[in-house]
Short mmCIF file of C-alpha atoms in Angstrom, two decimals:
data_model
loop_
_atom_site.label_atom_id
_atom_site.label_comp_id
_atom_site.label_asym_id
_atom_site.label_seq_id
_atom_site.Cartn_x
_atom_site.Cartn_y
_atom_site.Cartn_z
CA UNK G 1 0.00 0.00 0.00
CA UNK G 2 1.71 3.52 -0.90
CA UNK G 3 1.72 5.99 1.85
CA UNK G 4 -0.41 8.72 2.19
CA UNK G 5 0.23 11.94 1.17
CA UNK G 6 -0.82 15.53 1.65
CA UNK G 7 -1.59 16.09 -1.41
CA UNK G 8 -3.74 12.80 -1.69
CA UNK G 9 -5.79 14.48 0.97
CA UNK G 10 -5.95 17.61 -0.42
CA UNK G 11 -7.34 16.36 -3.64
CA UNK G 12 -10.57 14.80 -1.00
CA UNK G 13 -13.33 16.55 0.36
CA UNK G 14 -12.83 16.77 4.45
CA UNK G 15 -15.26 14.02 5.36
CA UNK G 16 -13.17 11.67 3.19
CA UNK G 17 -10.37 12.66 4.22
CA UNK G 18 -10.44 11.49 7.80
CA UNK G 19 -11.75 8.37 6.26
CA UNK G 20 -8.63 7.81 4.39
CA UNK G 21 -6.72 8.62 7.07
CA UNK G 22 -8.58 6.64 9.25
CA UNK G 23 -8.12 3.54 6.83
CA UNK G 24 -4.85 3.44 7.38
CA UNK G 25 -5.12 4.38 11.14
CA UNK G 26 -7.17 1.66 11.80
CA UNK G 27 -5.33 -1.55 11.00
CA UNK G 28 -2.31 0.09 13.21
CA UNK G 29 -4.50 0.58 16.46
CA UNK G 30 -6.60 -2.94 15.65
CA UNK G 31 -3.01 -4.74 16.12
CA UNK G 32 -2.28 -2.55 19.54
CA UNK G 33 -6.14 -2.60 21.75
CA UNK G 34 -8.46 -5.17 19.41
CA UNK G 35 -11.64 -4.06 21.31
CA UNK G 36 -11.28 -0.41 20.82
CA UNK G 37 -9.80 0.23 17.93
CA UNK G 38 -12.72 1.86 16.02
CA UNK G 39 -13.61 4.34 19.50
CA UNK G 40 -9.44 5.24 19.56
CA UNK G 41 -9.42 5.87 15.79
CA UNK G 42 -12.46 7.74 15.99
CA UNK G 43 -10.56 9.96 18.94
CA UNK G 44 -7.07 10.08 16.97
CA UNK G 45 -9.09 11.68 13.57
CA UNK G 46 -10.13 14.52 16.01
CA UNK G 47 -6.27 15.73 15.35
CA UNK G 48 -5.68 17.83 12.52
CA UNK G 49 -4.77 16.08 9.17
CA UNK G 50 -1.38 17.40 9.31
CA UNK G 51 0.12 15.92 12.38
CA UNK G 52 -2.00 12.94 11.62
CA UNK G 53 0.26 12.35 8.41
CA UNK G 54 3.29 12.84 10.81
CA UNK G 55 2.18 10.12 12.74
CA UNK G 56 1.60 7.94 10.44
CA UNK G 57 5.07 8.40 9.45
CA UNK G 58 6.17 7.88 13.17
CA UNK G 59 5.16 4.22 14.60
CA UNK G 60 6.83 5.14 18.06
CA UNK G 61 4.80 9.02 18.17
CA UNK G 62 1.47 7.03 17.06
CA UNK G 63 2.00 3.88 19.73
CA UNK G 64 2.20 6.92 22.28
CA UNK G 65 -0.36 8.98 20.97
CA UNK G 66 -2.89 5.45 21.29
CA UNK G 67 -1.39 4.55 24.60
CA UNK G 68 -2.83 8.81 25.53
CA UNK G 69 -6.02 8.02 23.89
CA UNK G 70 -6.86 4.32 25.74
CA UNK G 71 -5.51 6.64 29.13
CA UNK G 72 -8.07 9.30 28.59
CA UNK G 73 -11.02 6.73 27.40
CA UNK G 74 -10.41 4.35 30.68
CA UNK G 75 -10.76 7.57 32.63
CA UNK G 76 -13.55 8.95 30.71
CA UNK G 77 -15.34 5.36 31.46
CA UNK G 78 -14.09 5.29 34.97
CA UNK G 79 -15.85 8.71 35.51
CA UNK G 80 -18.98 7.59 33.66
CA UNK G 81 -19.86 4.67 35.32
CA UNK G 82 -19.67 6.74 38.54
CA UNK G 83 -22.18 9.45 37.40
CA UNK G 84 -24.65 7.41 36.01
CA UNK G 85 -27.31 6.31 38.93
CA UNK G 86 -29.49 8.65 38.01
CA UNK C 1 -0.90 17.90 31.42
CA UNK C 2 -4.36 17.76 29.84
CA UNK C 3 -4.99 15.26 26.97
CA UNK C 4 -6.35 17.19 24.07
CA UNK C 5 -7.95 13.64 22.62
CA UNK C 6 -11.81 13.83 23.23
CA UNK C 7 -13.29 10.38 24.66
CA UNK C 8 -16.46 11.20 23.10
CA UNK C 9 -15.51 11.32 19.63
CA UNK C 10 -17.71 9.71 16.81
CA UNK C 11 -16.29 6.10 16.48
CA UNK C 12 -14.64 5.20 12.92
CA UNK C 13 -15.48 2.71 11.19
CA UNK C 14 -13.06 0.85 8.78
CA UNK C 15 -14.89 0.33 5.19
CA UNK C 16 -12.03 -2.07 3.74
CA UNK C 17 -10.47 -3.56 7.07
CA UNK C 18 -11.79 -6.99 7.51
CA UNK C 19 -11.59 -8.46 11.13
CA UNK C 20 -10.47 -11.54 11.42
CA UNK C 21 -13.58 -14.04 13.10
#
């Protein structure tokens, strides 16, 4: 598969290209945290498309940037499951 | 520090990744 490029993504409409990015996210985070891949993905393509294509570049700034998003997800769920009794 | 990552992001979902059963 060739890498992604800007200009790749600049040639998409925005919608399609967090897909695209998120494509080749995917597969990366699936290998790392099975169960949550598609929630972390969906967190990662929050990031701007720029640094996004930096990461994808970088397998050790992406394994950190996953490890950040499972971190702030556990909490998240952590905090939800103490809020809602009501 | 604060995480800028949003835990309530839309979840992705992969149109050509298959998932192995």
């Amino acid at each position: 598969q060739e890498p992604l490029t800007a200009s790749m993504l600049a040639a998409a409409p925005p919608q399609e290209q967090k897909q695209m990015i998120g494509e080749r996210l995917y597969p990366l985070i699936h290998a790392m945290h099975t169960s949550l891949a598609g929630k972390i993905t969906g967190m990662l393509l929050e990031i701007d498309n720029s640094e996004l294509l930096l990461l994808l570049e970088s397998p050790e700034s992406l394994r950190s940037k996953i490890e950040e998003a499972v971190a702030v997800l556990q909490a998240h769920q952590a905090t939800e499951s103490t809020h809602k009794s009501g | 520090r604060k995480s800028t990552l949003n835990p309530n992001a839309k979840e992705f979902n992969p149109r050509s990744f298959a998932q192995p059963k």
